[in-house]
Each structure stands twice: as C-alpha cells, then as structure tokens.
Tab-separated table of C-alpha atoms and ligand atoms in Angstrom:
chain	number	residue	atom	x	y	z
A	10	UNK	CA	64.023	24.107	54.271
A	11	UNK	CA	62.959	22.013	51.080
A	12	UNK	CA	61.641	19.176	51.124
A	13	UNK	CA	61.002	16.615	48.072
A	14	UNK	CA	58.972	13.651	48.503
A	15	UNK	CA	58.764	10.891	45.572
A	16	UNK	CA	59.461	13.449	42.360
A	17	UNK	CA	59.710	12.116	39.150
A	18	UNK	CA	59.910	14.131	36.017
A	19	UNK	CA	60.528	12.722	32.345
A	20	UNK	CA	60.475	14.094	28.818
A	21	UNK	CA	58.227	12.108	26.863
A	22	UNK	CA	59.439	8.191	27.162
A	23	UNK	CA	62.461	9.196	28.706
A	24	UNK	CA	62.164	9.193	32.656
A	25	UNK	CA	64.870	11.421	33.730
A	26	UNK	CA	63.796	11.575	37.616
A	27	UNK	CA	62.886	7.925	38.941
A	28	UNK	CA	61.314	9.009	42.473
A	29	UNK	CA	63.529	11.230	44.596
A	30	UNK	CA	63.039	11.920	48.048
A	31	UNK	CA	65.354	13.875	50.523
A	32	UNK	CA	65.537	17.283	52.248
A	33	UNK	CA	67.545	20.489	51.731
A	34	UNK	CA	68.487	22.180	54.980
A	35	UNK	CA	68.166	25.878	56.014
A	36	UNK	CA	72.089	27.711	56.365
A	37	UNK	CA	73.715	24.807	54.559
A	38	UNK	CA	75.377	24.028	51.544
A	39	UNK	CA	73.644	21.456	50.101
A	40	UNK	CA	75.145	19.752	47.152
A	41	UNK	CA	73.811	17.569	44.858
A	42	UNK	CA	76.227	15.397	42.415
A	43	UNK	CA	76.616	12.798	39.976
A	44	UNK	CA	77.961	12.509	36.428
A	45	UNK	CA	76.449	14.061	33.131
A	46	UNK	CA	73.841	13.390	32.565
A	47	UNK	CA	72.351	12.157	35.902
A	48	UNK	CA	69.654	14.669	36.285
A	49	UNK	CA	70.894	17.195	38.530
A	50	UNK	CA	70.361	20.544	36.087
A	51	UNK	CA	66.653	18.783	35.862
A	52	UNK	CA	66.373	18.302	39.317
A	53	UNK	CA	67.050	21.687	40.115
A	54	UNK	CA	65.083	23.672	37.071
A	55	UNK	CA	62.074	21.364	39.186
A	56	UNK	CA	62.500	22.889	42.495
A	57	UNK	CA	62.298	26.477	40.151
A	58	UNK	CA	59.028	25.449	38.985
A	59	UNK	CA	60.479	24.893	35.570
A	60	UNK	CA	59.438	22.189	35.118
A	61	UNK	CA	56.618	20.352	36.576
A	62	UNK	CA	57.167	16.794	37.959
A	63	UNK	CA	54.402	14.116	36.982
A	64	UNK	CA	54.505	12.289	40.716
A	65	UNK	CA	55.573	13.945	44.357
A	66	UNK	CA	55.703	17.287	45.856
A	67	UNK	CA	58.355	19.787	46.819
A	68	UNK	CA	57.614	21.844	49.900
A	69	UNK	CA	59.030	25.199	50.735
A	70	UNK	CA	59.174	25.390	54.759
A	71	UNK	CA	55.818	24.118	54.893
A	72	UNK	CA	54.614	25.674	51.270
A	73	UNK	CA	53.593	22.714	49.105
A	74	UNK	CA	54.072	23.730	45.585
A	75	UNK	CA	51.248	21.978	43.267
A	76	UNK	CA	48.601	23.658	46.232
A	77	UNK	CA	49.831	27.336	46.244
A	78	UNK	CA	47.600	29.440	43.993
A	79	UNK	CA	48.893	31.452	40.926
A	80	UNK	CA	49.820	35.171	43.085
A	81	UNK	CA	51.294	32.799	46.262
A	82	UNK	CA	53.672	30.908	43.168
A	83	UNK	CA	54.396	34.551	41.847
A	84	UNK	CA	55.249	35.185	45.522
A	85	UNK	CA	57.356	32.115	46.356
A	86	UNK	CA	60.134	32.569	42.480
A	87	UNK	CA	60.611	36.419	44.162
A	88	UNK	CA	62.365	34.357	47.060
A	89	UNK	CA	64.601	31.932	44.974
A	90	UNK	CA	67.404	33.176	43.698
A	91	UNK	CA	69.789	31.885	41.223
A	92	UNK	CA	73.378	31.343	39.880
A	93	UNK	CA	72.718	29.886	36.218
A	94	UNK	CA	75.246	27.252	34.962
A	95	UNK	CA	77.622	30.390	33.312
A	96	UNK	CA	76.486	32.847	34.562
A	97	UNK	CA	74.396	33.639	32.221
A	98	UNK	CA	75.074	37.526	32.464
A	99	UNK	CA	72.750	40.004	30.064
A	100	UNK	CA	75.673	41.022	27.461
A	101	UNK	CA	74.267	44.466	27.122
A	102	UNK	CA	74.111	45.379	30.340
A	103	UNK	CA	76.814	46.868	32.561
A	104	UNK	CA	77.745	45.091	36.251
A	105	UNK	CA	75.495	46.942	38.320
A	106	UNK	CA	72.074	46.870	35.352
A	107	UNK	CA	72.639	43.062	35.667
A	108	UNK	CA	72.819	43.661	39.306
A	109	UNK	CA	69.355	46.021	39.493
A	110	UNK	CA	67.350	43.623	37.334
A	111	UNK	CA	65.526	41.629	39.702
A	112	UNK	CA	65.127	44.530	42.110
A	113	UNK	CA	63.660	46.287	38.647
A	114	UNK	CA	61.401	43.471	38.143
A	115	UNK	CA	60.271	41.776	40.539
A	116	UNK	CA	59.425	44.956	43.552
A	117	UNK	CA	58.904	48.804	43.287
A	118	UNK	CA	61.696	50.168	45.035
A	119	UNK	CA	62.671	53.728	43.687
A	120	UNK	CA	66.067	54.192	42.152
A	121	UNK	CA	68.393	55.831	44.840
A	122	UNK	CA	66.916	52.165	46.939
A	123	UNK	CA	67.889	50.578	44.136
A	124	UNK	CA	71.163	51.806	43.526
A	125	UNK	CA	72.283	50.695	47.685
A	126	UNK	CA	71.006	47.559	47.498
A	127	UNK	CA	73.476	47.449	44.314
A	128	UNK	CA	76.460	49.063	45.812
A	129	UNK	CA	76.040	46.636	49.184
A	130	UNK	CA	75.514	42.995	47.100
A	131	UNK	CA	78.310	44.007	44.903
A	132	UNK	CA	81.088	44.680	47.945
A	133	UNK	CA	79.111	42.252	49.658
A	134	UNK	CA	80.764	39.369	46.981
A	135	UNK	CA	83.696	41.734	47.248
A	136	UNK	CA	83.395	43.698	43.938
A	137	UNK	CA	84.288	47.803	44.245
A	138	UNK	CA	85.382	49.159	40.879
A	139	UNK	CA	83.233	47.019	38.164
A	140	UNK	CA	80.021	48.985	38.104
A	141	UNK	CA	80.316	50.029	35.355
A	142	UNK	CA	81.796	47.450	33.201
A	143	UNK	CA	80.001	45.161	30.589
A	144	UNK	CA	80.705	40.979	31.184
A	145	UNK	CA	83.041	41.317	28.365
A	146	UNK	CA	85.383	43.358	30.518
A	147	UNK	CA	85.882	40.985	33.354
A	148	UNK	CA	87.418	38.008	34.812
A	149	UNK	CA	85.036	34.691	34.819
A	150	UNK	CA	85.684	34.781	38.112
A	151	UNK	CA	84.218	37.984	38.516
A	152	UNK	CA	81.294	37.453	36.474
A	153	UNK	CA	80.369	34.828	38.905
A	154	UNK	CA	80.093	37.189	41.333
A	155	UNK	CA	78.183	39.640	39.602
A	156	UNK	CA	76.089	35.922	38.908
A	157	UNK	CA	76.156	35.909	42.705
A	158	UNK	CA	75.233	39.565	43.599
A	159	UNK	CA	71.885	39.071	40.925
A	160	UNK	CA	70.833	36.380	42.589
A	161	UNK	CA	70.891	37.361	46.170
A	162	UNK	CA	69.928	40.981	45.654
A	163	UNK	CA	66.549	40.000	46.660
A	164	UNK	CA	67.535	38.918	49.596
A	165	UNK	CA	66.311	34.956	48.582
A	166	UNK	CA	65.480	32.719	50.971
A	167	UNK	CA	66.521	29.727	48.437
A	168	UNK	CA	69.903	30.021	46.413
A	169	UNK	CA	69.766	27.517	43.998
A	170	UNK	CA	73.408	27.330	42.069
A	171	UNK	CA	73.727	25.084	38.838
A	172	UNK	CA	78.084	24.478	38.857
A	173	UNK	CA	79.047	27.905	39.657
A	174	UNK	CA	82.389	27.077	39.329
A	175	UNK	CA	82.385	25.910	36.178
A	176	UNK	CA	85.378	27.274	33.929
A	177	UNK	CA	86.879	28.702	36.722
A	178	UNK	CA	90.720	27.723	38.121
A	179	UNK	CA	90.621	25.337	41.200
A	180	UNK	CA	91.933	28.200	43.853
A	181	UNK	CA	88.986	30.443	42.418
A	182	UNK	CA	86.417	27.827	42.323
A	183	UNK	CA	87.081	27.579	46.009
A	184	UNK	CA	86.617	31.384	46.492
A	185	UNK	CA	83.377	31.272	45.303
A	186	UNK	CA	82.515	28.481	46.601
A	187	UNK	CA	83.299	29.951	50.127
A	188	UNK	CA	81.460	33.331	49.311
A	189	UNK	CA	78.129	31.107	48.848
A	190	UNK	CA	78.707	29.187	51.906
A	191	UNK	CA	79.262	32.382	53.670
A	192	UNK	CA	76.351	34.132	51.714
A	193	UNK	CA	73.902	31.355	52.973
A	194	UNK	CA	75.116	31.353	56.701
A	195	UNK	CA	74.966	34.913	57.125
A	196	UNK	CA	70.944	35.019	55.546
A	197	UNK	CA	70.305	31.626	56.520
A	198	UNK	CA	69.427	30.363	53.384
A	199	UNK	CA	68.795	26.944	52.166
A	200	UNK	CA	70.906	26.652	49.156
A	201	UNK	CA	70.943	24.089	46.648
A	202	UNK	CA	74.262	23.768	44.743
A	203	UNK	CA	74.795	21.564	41.771
A	204	UNK	CA	78.386	20.746	40.846
A	205	UNK	CA	80.742	17.401	39.888
A	206	UNK	CA	83.537	19.173	41.519
A	207	UNK	CA	85.443	17.608	44.237
A	208	UNK	CA	86.801	19.421	46.046
A	209	UNK	CA	83.264	22.060	46.456
A	210	UNK	CA	82.288	18.693	47.670
A	211	UNK	CA	84.836	18.316	50.791
A	212	UNK	CA	85.383	21.565	51.029
A	213	UNK	CA	80.810	22.903	51.272
A	214	UNK	CA	79.594	19.849	51.199
A	215	UNK	CA	77.185	19.952	54.282
A	216	UNK	CA	74.297	17.854	53.093
A	217	UNK	CA	75.667	15.649	49.576
A	218	UNK	CA	72.881	14.026	47.649
A	219	UNK	CA	74.165	11.441	44.598
A	220	UNK	CA	72.324	11.102	41.658
A	221	UNK	CA	72.718	7.993	39.906
A	222	UNK	CA	70.606	7.863	36.029
A	223	UNK	CA	68.138	9.910	38.294
A	224	UNK	CA	67.734	7.776	41.177
A	225	UNK	CA	68.529	8.893	45.064
A	226	UNK	CA	71.920	6.595	45.531
A	227	UNK	CA	73.454	7.839	48.650
A	228	UNK	CA	73.250	10.826	50.862
A	229	UNK	CA	75.867	11.981	53.245
A	230	UNK	CA	77.490	14.145	54.925
A	231	UNK	CA	81.466	15.483	53.224
A	232	UNK	CA	82.840	13.545	56.113
A	233	UNK	CA	81.076	9.921	55.550
A	234	UNK	CA	81.438	10.578	51.668
A	235	UNK	CA	85.023	9.497	52.194
A	236	UNK	CA	84.172	6.865	54.247
A	237	UNK	CA	81.231	5.084	52.313
A	238	UNK	CA	81.919	1.545	50.616
A	239	UNK	CA	79.318	2.469	48.359
A	240	UNK	CA	80.255	1.306	44.986
A	241	UNK	CA	78.774	3.718	42.757
A	242	UNK	CA	79.859	6.758	45.201
A	243	UNK	CA	83.625	5.569	45.319
A	244	UNK	CA	83.680	5.333	41.404
A	245	UNK	CA	82.436	8.692	41.455
A	246	UNK	CA	84.597	10.483	44.058
A	247	UNK	CA	87.869	8.082	43.527
A	248	UNK	CA	87.710	9.016	39.728
A	249	UNK	CA	90.949	10.386	39.794
A	250	UNK	CA	94.036	8.699	40.667
A	251	UNK	CA	94.697	11.352	42.868
A	252	UNK	CA	91.741	10.276	45.127
A	253	UNK	CA	92.186	6.676	44.455
A	254	UNK	CA	95.531	6.901	46.568
A	255	UNK	CA	94.013	9.426	49.271
A	256	UNK	CA	91.255	6.444	49.074
A	257	UNK	CA	93.033	2.858	49.214
A	258	UNK	CA	95.551	4.837	52.496
A	259	UNK	CA	92.066	5.540	54.534
A	260	UNK	CA	91.057	1.871	54.035
A	261	UNK	CA	93.780	0.340	55.624
A	262	UNK	CA	94.490	2.556	58.244
A	263	UNK	CA	90.361	2.170	59.221
A	264	UNK	CA	90.691	-1.445	58.869
A	265	UNK	CA	94.737	-1.586	60.936
A	266	UNK	CA	93.049	0.562	63.797
A	267	UNK	CA	89.971	-0.838	64.621
A	268	UNK	CA	87.371	0.778	67.468
A	269	UNK	CA	85.463	4.155	65.977
A	270	UNK	CA	88.001	6.099	64.973
A	271	UNK	CA	87.954	8.610	61.995
A	272	UNK	CA	90.656	8.817	59.854
A	273	UNK	CA	91.167	12.066	58.366
A	274	UNK	CA	93.150	13.263	55.240
A	275	UNK	CA	95.722	14.849	56.899
A	276	UNK	CA	98.220	11.834	58.043
A	277	UNK	CA	101.068	10.947	55.927
A	278	UNK	CA	101.038	7.067	55.851
A	279	UNK	CA	104.049	4.739	54.209
B	24	ATP	N1	63.924	19.814	27.746
B	24	ATP	C1	64.735	18.710	27.811
B	24	ATP	N2	64.509	18.006	27.132
B	24	ATP	C2	64.199	16.070	26.750
B	24	ATP	N3	65.129	15.549	28.066
B	24	ATP	C3	65.741	16.429	29.019
B	24	ATP	C4	65.870	17.867	28.484
B	24	ATP	N4	66.266	18.206	30.097
B	24	ATP	C5	67.617	17.555	30.378
B	24	ATP	N5	66.650	15.889	29.815
B	24	ATP	C6	67.619	14.514	29.667
B	24	ATP	O1	67.851	14.648	31.057
B	24	ATP	C7	68.974	13.473	31.786
B	24	ATP	C8	69.494	14.238	32.631
B	24	ATP	O2	69.894	15.954	32.207
B	24	ATP	P1	70.567	17.384	33.071
B	24	ATP	O3	70.717	18.031	32.654
B	24	ATP	O4	69.946	17.043	34.157
B	24	ATP	O5	71.524	16.196	34.040
B	24	ATP	P2	73.002	16.917	34.342
B	24	ATP	O6	72.888	16.018	35.482
B	24	ATP	O7	72.664	17.886	35.214
B	24	ATP	O8	74.576	16.969	33.904
B	24	ATP	P3	75.844	18.376	33.377
B	24	ATP	O9	76.718	17.400	34.934
B	24	ATP	O10	76.236	17.789	32.358
B	24	ATP	O11	75.053	19.125	33.770
B	24	ATP	C9	69.230	13.644	30.381
B	24	ATP	O12	69.248	12.702	30.157
B	24	ATP	C10	68.862	15.155	29.137
B	24	ATP	O13	69.353	14.629	28.035
B	25	MG	MG1	73.595	20.439	33.954
C-alpha cells in the first residue's frame, strides 16, 4: 500500500500538485485520471522519486520515503517497475535485451538465470518468438507487452504505468489493461496507472483518483464514477456524446426508481 499525505510539488512559481492525499491499495489497479496538464505524470514521477515534493510524505508499506537512508532508497527503487508513456524501449536492443536490462542493472543474477526469467515474463505477457526482434519490428501492442515484461521482470512490489494504452486501438487497449490487472492480482502488486481513457476507467478502475489542476477533486471506484453528480467528474467522464447519452439514461432511471437501486449500463431504456 502506498499512502501519500499533503503532497505539494512546484516548478518555479507554478504549483503543480497542491496538497494531495490518498491511498493506493495493494493488489488493486489504482487509477489517476484527469485532463491533460492536471498533474498525473508529475504525480507518478513524484512517487518514483524523480521529483521531490516540497511538502508532504509518501509511505511505501510504512516506509516513509523522505526518512530512508540512501541505501534504503536504492532498495526501494528496485521494488518499483515502471511502464513509461510510449513504452520507452531501447531501440538498439532486442526484445530480450530490453527485458533483461533491469536484471543486469539491479541484480547479480547469472546469465542462465536472467535468460530463464526473461523467457518466463515474456511468456507471461503472451509474447513468444519475439526475443530476437527489435522494437521497430513489432507492433505498438507488442511493444507495450515488452514494456510490461521489462517492468515486472524484477518482481516489483509496486508497478507504475503512465498511459499504458496510449496510441493503441480500443480492443488492444482493453487487452493490455486486463493484462496489467491480472498481473497486479497474481503477484499482489500495488499498481498505479495514469490514464484518460474512459474504457480503462470503467474496465479496471478499482480505485480512481481524479485530479483537476493539481487538486484531488474526487475519488471512488468505477461504479461510483457513473453515479456521482460531481460537476467536474461529469464534464470529464461525459465529454463524449455517447457517454452523455448513457448518463442521461442512468439519471432518468435513478430518478424514476426510488430506494437503493443501482442503475447499470446494460439496461435498455426507451
Ligand atoms: N519538469 C517540469 N518543469 C516545469 N513544469 C512542469 C514539469 N513537468 C510538468 N510540468 C507542468 O506541470 C503540469 C502538469 O503536467 P503533467 O505532465 O503532470 O500533466 P498530465 O496530467 O500528465 O498531462 P497529460 O495527460 O497531457 O500527460 C503542466 O502544466 C506541466 O507544464
Ligand atoms: Mg502525462
């Protein structure tokens, strides 16, 4: 579990994170959502330790980052896997060398062990027969799988993904989302994902933190987000005409039927 308390982060005069507190739970896909520029990437980079907040604390299963010794910080870093926006693979390295990279960097494993582990995670992300290929020889969806394999190769306790399905078609996006969710559950990882994809929000949003201009405007799960009347959320979620229609139906249904009935999407109302 990652707990953040009152995080503030500025660049010069401009304050980007304005006192954010929340909890990211273990074994769950925790989502940070919000419009472009709302502070999602800065938030993730702050969790990663790339940015240091001026105010507030970040605690990784009870370990408060700012209070750790340099050695403890280094150890914690090895427990974090990261999928960067756009995959960020090394173009000049084969798929297997990309995935092996963190093991060579952070562990003293022998080459046979490295090979076995690389093959294991590549199989886990359903990428077989691609070991010797280079990133520019495989599709965008396959590149994401390689990036996920690389992020989990060192058995992370924490997995951070910045827009893991950007640039993918909707069907491939869902497959990638589901893969991340499966891995999160299988290995009991605390996963934090930045996204502005509503499909992802509905599909894997077990915990959702909505940022607006560097403030946590709302949090909840993928059922609550469809029912909230918070204006900023409604504008964000229902920015497409399709979702606007869905919402009108849901609200009409909720107003019609009193009591604690929970409206759902599968209901055809005409
Ligand atoms: N290194 C930096 N120096 C100065 N300002 C920065 C830096 N990184 C981010 N910012 C500013 O912080 C704000 C939030 O940026 P951030 O990249 O976190 O947005 P985001 O929510 O990830 O957007 P997107 O959905 O487009 O990826 C922006 O106004 C951006 O210009
Ligand atoms: Mg971003």
